[in-house]
Structure formats: C-alpha cells, structure tokens
mmCIF file with all atom_site columns, C-alpha atoms in Angstrom:
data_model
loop_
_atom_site.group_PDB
_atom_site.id
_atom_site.type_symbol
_atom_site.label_atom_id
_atom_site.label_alt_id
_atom_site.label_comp_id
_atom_site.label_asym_id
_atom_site.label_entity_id
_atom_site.label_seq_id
_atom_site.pdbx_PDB_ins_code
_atom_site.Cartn_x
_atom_site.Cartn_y
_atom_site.Cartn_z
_atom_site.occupancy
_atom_site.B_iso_or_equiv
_atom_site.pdbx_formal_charge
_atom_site.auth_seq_id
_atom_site.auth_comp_id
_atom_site.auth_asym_id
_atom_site.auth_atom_id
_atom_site.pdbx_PDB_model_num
ATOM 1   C CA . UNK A 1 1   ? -32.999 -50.431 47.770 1.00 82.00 ? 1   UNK A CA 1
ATOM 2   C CA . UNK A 1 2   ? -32.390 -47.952 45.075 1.00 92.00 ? 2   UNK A CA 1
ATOM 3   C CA . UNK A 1 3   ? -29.161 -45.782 44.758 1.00 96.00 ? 3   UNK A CA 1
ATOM 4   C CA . UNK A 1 4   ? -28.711 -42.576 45.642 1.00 96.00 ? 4   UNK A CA 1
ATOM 5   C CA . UNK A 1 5   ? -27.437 -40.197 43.586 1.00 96.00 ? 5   UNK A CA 1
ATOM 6   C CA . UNK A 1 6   ? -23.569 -39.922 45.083 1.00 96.00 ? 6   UNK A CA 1
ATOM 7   C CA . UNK A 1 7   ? -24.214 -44.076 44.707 1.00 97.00 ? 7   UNK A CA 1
ATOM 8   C CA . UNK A 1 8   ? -24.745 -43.482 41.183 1.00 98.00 ? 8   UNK A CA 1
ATOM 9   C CA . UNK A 1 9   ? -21.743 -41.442 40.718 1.00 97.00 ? 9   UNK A CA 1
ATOM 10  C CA . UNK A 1 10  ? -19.469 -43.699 42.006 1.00 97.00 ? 10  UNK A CA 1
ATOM 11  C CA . UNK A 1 11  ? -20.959 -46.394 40.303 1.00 98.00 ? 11  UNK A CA 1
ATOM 12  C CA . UNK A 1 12  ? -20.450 -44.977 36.670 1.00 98.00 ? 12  UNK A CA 1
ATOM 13  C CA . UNK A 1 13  ? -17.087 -44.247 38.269 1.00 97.00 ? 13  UNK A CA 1
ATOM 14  C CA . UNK A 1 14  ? -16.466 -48.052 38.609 1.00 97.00 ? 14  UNK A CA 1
ATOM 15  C CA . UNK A 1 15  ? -17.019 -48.382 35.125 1.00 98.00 ? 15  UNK A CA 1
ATOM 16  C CA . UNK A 1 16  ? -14.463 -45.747 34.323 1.00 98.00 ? 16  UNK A CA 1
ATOM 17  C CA . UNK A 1 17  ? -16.818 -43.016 32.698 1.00 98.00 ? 17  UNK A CA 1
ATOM 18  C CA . UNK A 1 18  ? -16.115 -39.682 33.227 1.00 97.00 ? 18  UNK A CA 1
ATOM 19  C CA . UNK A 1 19  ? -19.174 -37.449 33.887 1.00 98.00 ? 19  UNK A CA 1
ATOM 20  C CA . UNK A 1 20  ? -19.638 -34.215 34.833 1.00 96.00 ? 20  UNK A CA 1
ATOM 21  C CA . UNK A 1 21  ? -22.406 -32.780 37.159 1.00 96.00 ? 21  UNK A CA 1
ATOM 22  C CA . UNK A 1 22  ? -24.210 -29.278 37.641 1.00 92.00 ? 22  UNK A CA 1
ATOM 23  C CA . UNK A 1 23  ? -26.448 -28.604 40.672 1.00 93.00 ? 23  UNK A CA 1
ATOM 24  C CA . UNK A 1 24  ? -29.484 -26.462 40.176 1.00 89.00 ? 24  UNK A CA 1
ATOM 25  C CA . UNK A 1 25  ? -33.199 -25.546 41.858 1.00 86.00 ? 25  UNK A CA 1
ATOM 26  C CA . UNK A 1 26  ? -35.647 -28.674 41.033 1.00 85.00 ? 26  UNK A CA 1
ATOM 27  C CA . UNK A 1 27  ? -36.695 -28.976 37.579 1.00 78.00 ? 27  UNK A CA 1
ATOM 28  C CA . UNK A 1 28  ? -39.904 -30.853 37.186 1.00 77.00 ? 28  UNK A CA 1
ATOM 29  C CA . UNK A 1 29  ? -40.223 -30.665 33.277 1.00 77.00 ? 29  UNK A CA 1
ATOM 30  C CA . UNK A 1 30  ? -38.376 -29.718 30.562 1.00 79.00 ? 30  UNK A CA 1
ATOM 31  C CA . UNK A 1 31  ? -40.062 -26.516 30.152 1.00 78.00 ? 31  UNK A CA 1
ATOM 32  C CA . UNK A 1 32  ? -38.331 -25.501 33.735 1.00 74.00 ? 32  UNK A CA 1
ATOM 33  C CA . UNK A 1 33  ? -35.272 -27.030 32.223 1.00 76.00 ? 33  UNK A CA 1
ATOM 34  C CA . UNK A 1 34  ? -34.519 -24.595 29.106 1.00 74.00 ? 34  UNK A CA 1
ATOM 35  C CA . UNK A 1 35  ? -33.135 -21.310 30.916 1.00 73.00 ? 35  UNK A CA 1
ATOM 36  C CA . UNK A 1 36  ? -30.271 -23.788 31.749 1.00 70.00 ? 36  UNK A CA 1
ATOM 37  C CA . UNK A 1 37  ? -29.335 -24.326 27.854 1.00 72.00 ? 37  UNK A CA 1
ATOM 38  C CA . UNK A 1 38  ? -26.357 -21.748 27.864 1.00 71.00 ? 38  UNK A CA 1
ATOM 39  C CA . UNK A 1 39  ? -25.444 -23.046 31.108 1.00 78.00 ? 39  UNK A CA 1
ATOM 40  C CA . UNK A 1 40  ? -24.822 -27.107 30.544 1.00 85.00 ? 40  UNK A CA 1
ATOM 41  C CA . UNK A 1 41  ? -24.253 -27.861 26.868 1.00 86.00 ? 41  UNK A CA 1
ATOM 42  C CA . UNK A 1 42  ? -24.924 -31.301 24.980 1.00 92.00 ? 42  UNK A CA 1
ATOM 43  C CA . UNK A 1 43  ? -28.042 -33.013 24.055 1.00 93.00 ? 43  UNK A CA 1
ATOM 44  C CA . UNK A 1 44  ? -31.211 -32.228 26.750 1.00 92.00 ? 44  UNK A CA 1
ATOM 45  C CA . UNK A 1 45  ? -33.226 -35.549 27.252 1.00 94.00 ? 45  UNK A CA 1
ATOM 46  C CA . UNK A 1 46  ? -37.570 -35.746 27.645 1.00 94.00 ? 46  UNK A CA 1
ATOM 47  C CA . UNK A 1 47  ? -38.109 -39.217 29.797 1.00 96.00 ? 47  UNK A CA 1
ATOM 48  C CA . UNK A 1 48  ? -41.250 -41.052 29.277 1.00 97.00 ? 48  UNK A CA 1
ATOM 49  C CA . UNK A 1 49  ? -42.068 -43.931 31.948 1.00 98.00 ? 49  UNK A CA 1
ATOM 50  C CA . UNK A 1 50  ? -45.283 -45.670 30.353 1.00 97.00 ? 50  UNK A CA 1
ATOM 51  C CA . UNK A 1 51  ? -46.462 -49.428 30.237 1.00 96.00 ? 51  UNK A CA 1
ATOM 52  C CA . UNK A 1 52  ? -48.726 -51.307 27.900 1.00 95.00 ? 52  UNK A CA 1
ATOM 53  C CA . UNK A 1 53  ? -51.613 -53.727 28.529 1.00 92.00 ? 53  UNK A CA 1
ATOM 54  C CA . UNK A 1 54  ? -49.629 -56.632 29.678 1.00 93.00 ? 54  UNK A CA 1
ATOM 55  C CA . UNK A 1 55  ? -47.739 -54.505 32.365 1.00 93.00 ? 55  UNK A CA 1
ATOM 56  C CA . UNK A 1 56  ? -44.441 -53.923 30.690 1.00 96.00 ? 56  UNK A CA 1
ATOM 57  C CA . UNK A 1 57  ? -42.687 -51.021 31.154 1.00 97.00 ? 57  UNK A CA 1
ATOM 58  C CA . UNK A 1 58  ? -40.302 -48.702 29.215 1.00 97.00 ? 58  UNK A CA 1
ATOM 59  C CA . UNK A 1 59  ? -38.316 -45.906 29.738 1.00 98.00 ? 59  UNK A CA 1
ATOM 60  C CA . UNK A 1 60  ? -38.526 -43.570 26.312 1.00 98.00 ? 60  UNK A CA 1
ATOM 61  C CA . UNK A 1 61  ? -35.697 -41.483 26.736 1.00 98.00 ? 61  UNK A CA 1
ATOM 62  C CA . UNK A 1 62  ? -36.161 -38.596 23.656 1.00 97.00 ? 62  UNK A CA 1
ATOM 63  C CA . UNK A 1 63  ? -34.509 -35.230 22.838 1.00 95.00 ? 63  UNK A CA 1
ATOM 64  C CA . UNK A 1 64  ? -36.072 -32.723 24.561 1.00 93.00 ? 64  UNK A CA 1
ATOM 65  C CA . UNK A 1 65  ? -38.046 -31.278 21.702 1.00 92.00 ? 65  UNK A CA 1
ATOM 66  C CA . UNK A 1 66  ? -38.882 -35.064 20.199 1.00 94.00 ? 66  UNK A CA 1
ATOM 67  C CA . UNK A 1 67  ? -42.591 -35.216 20.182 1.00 93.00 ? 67  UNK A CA 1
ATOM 68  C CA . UNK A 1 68  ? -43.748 -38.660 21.431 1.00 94.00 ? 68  UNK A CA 1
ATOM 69  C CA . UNK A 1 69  ? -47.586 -39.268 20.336 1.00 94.00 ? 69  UNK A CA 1
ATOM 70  C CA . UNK A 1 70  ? -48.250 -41.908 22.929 1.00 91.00 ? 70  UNK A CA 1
ATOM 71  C CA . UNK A 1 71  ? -51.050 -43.223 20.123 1.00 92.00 ? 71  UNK A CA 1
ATOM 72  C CA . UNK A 1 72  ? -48.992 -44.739 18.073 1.00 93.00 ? 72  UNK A CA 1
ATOM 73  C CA . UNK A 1 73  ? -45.448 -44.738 19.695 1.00 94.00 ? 73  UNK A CA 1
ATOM 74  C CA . UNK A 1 74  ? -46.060 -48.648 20.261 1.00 92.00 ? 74  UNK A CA 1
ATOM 75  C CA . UNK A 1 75  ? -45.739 -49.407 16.453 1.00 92.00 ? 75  UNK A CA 1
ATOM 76  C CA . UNK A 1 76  ? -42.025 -48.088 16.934 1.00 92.00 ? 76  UNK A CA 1
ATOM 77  C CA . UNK A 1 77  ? -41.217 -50.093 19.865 1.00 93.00 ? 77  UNK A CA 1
ATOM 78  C CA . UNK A 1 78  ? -43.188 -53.088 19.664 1.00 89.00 ? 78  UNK A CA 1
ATOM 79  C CA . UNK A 1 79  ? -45.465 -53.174 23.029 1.00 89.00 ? 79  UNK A CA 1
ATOM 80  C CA . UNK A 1 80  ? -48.582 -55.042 23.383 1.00 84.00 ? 80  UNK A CA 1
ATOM 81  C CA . UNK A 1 81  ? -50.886 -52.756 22.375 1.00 88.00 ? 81  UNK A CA 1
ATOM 82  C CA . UNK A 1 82  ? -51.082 -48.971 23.118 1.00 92.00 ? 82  UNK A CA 1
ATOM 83  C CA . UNK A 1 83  ? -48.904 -47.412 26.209 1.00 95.00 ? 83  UNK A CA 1
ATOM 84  C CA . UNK A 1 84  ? -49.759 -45.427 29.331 1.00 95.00 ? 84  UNK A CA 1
ATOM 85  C CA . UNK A 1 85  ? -48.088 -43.560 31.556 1.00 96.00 ? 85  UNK A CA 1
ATOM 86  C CA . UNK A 1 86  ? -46.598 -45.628 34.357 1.00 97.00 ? 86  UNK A CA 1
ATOM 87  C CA . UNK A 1 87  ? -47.382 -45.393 37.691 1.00 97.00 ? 87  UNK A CA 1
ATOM 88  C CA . UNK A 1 88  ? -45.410 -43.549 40.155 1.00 97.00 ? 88  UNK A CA 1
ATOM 89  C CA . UNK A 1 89  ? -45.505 -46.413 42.412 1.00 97.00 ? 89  UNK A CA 1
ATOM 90  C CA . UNK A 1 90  ? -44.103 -48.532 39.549 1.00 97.00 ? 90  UNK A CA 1
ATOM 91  C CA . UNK A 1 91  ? -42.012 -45.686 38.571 1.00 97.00 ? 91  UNK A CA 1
ATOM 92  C CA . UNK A 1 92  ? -40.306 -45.417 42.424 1.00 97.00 ? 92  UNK A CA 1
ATOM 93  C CA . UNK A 1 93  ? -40.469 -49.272 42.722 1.00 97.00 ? 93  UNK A CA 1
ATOM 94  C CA . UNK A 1 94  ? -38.912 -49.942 39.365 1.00 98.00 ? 94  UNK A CA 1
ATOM 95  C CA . UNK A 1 95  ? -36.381 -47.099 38.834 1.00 98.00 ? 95  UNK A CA 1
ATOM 96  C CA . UNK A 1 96  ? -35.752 -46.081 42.013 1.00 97.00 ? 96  UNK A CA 1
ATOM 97  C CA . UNK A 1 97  ? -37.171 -42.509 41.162 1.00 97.00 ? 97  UNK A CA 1
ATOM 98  C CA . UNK A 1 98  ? -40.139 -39.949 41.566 1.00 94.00 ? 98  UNK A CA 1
ATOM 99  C CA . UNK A 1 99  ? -42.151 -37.874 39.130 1.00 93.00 ? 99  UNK A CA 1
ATOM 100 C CA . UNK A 1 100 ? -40.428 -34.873 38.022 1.00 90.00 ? 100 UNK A CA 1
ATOM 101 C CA . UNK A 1 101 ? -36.585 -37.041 38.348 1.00 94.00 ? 101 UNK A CA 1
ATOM 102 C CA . UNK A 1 102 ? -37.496 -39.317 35.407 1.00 96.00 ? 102 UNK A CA 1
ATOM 103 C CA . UNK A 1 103 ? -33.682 -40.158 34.139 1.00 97.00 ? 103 UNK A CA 1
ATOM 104 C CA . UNK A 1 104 ? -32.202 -42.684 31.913 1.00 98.00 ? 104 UNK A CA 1
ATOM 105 C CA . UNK A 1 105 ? -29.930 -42.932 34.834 1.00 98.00 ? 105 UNK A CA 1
ATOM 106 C CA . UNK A 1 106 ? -32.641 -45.194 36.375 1.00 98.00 ? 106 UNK A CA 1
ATOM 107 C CA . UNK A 1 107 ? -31.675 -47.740 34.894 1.00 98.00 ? 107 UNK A CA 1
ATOM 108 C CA . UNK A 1 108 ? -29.242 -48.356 37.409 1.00 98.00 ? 108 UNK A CA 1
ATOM 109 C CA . UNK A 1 109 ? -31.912 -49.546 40.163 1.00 98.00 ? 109 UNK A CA 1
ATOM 110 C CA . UNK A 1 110 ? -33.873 -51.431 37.840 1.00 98.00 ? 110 UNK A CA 1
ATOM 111 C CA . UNK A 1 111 ? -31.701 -54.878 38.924 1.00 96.00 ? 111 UNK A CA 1
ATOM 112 C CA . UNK A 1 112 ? -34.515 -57.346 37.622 1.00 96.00 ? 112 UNK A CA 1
ATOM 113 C CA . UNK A 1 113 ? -34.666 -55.618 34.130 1.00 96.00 ? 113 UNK A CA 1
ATOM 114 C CA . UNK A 1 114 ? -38.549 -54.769 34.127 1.00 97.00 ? 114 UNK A CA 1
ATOM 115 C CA . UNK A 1 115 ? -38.226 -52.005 32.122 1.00 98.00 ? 115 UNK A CA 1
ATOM 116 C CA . UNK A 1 116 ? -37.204 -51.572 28.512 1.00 97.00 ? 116 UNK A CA 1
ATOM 117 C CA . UNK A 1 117 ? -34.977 -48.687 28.000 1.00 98.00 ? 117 UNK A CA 1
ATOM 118 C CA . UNK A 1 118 ? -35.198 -46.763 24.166 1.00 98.00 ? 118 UNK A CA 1
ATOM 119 C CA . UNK A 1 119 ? -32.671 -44.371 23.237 1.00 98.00 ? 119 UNK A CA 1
ATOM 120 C CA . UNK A 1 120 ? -33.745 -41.714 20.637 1.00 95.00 ? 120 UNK A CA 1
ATOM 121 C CA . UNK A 1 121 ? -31.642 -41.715 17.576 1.00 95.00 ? 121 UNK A CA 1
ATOM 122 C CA . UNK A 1 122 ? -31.941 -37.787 17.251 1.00 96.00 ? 122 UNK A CA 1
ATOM 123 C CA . UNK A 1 123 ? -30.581 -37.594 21.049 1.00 97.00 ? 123 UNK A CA 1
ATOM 124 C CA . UNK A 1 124 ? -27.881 -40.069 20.028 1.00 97.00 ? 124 UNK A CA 1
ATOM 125 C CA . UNK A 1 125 ? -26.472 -37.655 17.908 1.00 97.00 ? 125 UNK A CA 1
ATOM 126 C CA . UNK A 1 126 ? -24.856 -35.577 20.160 1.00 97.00 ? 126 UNK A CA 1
ATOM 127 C CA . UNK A 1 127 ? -21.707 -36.339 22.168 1.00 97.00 ? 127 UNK A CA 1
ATOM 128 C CA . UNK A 1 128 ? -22.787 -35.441 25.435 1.00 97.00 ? 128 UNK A CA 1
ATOM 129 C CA . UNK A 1 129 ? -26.255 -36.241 27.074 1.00 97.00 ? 129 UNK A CA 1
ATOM 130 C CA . UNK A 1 130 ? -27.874 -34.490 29.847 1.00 96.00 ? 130 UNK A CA 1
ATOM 131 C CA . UNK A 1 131 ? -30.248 -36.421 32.503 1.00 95.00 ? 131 UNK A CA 1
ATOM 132 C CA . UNK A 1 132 ? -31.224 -35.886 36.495 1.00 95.00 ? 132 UNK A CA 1
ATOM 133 C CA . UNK A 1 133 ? -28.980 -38.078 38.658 1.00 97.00 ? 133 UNK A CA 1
ATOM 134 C CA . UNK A 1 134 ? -31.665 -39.478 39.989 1.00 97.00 ? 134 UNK A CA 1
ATOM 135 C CA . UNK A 1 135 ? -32.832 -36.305 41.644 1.00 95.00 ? 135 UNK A CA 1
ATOM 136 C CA . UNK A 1 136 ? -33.692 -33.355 39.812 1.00 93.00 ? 136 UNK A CA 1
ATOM 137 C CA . UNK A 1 137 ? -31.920 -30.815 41.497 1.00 94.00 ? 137 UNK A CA 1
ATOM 138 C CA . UNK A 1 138 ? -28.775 -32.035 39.229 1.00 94.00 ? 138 UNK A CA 1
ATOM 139 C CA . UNK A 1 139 ? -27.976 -32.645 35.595 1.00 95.00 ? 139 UNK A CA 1
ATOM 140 C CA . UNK A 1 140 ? -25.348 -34.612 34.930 1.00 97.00 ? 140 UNK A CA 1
ATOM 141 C CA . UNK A 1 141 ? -23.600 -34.785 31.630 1.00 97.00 ? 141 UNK A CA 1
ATOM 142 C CA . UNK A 1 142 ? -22.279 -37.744 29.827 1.00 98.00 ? 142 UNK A CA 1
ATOM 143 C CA . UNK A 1 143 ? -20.961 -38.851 26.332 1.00 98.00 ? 143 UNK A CA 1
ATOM 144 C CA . UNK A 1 144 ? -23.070 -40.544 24.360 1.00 98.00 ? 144 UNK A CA 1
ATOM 145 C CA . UNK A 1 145 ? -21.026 -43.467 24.030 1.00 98.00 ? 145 UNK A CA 1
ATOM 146 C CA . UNK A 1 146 ? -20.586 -43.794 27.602 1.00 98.00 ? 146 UNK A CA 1
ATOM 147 C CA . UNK A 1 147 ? -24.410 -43.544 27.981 1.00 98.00 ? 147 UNK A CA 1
ATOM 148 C CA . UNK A 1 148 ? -24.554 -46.970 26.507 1.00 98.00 ? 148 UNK A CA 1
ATOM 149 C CA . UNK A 1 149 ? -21.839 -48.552 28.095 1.00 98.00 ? 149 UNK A CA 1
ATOM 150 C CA . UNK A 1 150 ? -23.841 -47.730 31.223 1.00 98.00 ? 150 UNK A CA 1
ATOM 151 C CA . UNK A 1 151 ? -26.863 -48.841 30.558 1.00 98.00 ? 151 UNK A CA 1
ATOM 152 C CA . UNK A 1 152 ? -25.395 -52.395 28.952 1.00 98.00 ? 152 UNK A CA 1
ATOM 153 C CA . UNK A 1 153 ? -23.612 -52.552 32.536 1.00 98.00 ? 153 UNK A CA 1
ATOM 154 C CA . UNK A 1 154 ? -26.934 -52.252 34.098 1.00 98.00 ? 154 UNK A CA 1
ATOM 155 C CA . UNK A 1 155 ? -28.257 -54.833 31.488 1.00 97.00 ? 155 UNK A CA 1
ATOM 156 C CA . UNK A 1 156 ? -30.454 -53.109 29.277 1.00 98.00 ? 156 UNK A CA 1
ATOM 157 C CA . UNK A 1 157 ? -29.658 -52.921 25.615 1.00 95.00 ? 157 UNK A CA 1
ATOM 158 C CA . UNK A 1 158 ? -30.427 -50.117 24.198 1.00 94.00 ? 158 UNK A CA 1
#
C-alpha cells in the first residue's frame, strides 16, 4: 500500500531530514506551478515517468525548464531502446502516485525498486529542491543533499 503524504513526512523524519512544506491549490504541470516562484524558493523539479521496450521504468526528475527530448534521452540513461511515457496504472502501482503528483518523492513506495530514479545535474545544483509530497496540492522543500540520502534509504541510487 503506498504512503500517504503525512506517511512520507514522518518517514523522511525517521531519517532525520529536515523539510519544509507549503500547501497550495492542485498543480497539474509546471506551467500551473510558476506563479508560486516568489513564494517557495530553491530549485523547481519537471518529473518524467516513462519506460522503454523491455518494460523498465524511470523516474527523470529535471529542473523545471530542462528540456527532455524523449528521442534521444535513452542514449543518456542507457534504456533498451527509445522511452515512453509510463502508464498511469504503472505510475499509481509503482510509485504510489497519479498524473499531475509525479514526485521524486515516489520513490518511497516503490519497495521492489522497479523504477530507476535520475537526478538532473542542473537541478542538483541548488541547495534546496522542490517536489509534490505525493499529492500535488503541496510542495515540499528539501536540500539537495538530503534528497539523496532519501532516495539511497529507499534504495535507489541516484
């Protein structure tokens, strides 16, 4: 059963990170994201869910203005062939979340480690990252170094 967002919370609070979280009206993309930009500050993430031919998945999880050409993003991380868009069965099933909440945070109900989870090295450059905690009426916010303690503790590597 996935977690729920106050499970999440108290999850990352197990693991002694320190987050901060901002409620808001649903935000389904990024562009319904942006008027928020003076309001939570830090790194915005874009959160691709896609699959290749043999039915892996990955979770692509970009700097909000990172253009992903889904063409030729499998070159950079090393699929089977080209990648699709996942899902949202999978996407539910796997992460625990719907269209419109894709989040890093995710991670956290993937227990069988289906999905591969890539971190964006432009994104990484900020110290605090923004992502939907698991729904997306919230954002919550993160350093970047405590991103990837979390998702090692939810065994994906980065």
């Amino acid at each position: 059963m996935a977690l729920t967002s106050d499970e999440l919370l108290n999850y990352l609070g197990k693991l002694n990170i320190t987050v901060t979280t901002a409620q808001h009206p649903p935000l389904h993309t990024v562009a319904d994201s942006k008027p928020l930009r003076g309001d939570i500050a830090g790194g915005h993430t874009k959160n691709l869910f896609v699959k290749d031919k043999k039915d892996q998945y990955f979770l692509l999880t970009v700097d909000e203005d990172a253009v992903v050409d889904l063409k030729t993003i499998h070159h950079v991380i090393a699929t089977a062939g080209k990648v699709s868009f996942g899902k949202p069965e999978a996407l539910l099933d796997l992460l625990g979340v719907v269209p419109g909440a894709v989040t890093v945070f995710g991670a956290v109900n993937d227990t069988q480690g289906r999905v591969s989870v890539f971190l964006d090295t432009q994104l990484m450059e900020n110290e605090v990252i923004n992502g939907h905690p698991l729904v997306n009426d919230a954002t919550t916010s993160i350093s970047a170094a405590d991103l990837v303690t979390f998702l090692k503790a939810t065994g994906h590597e980065p």
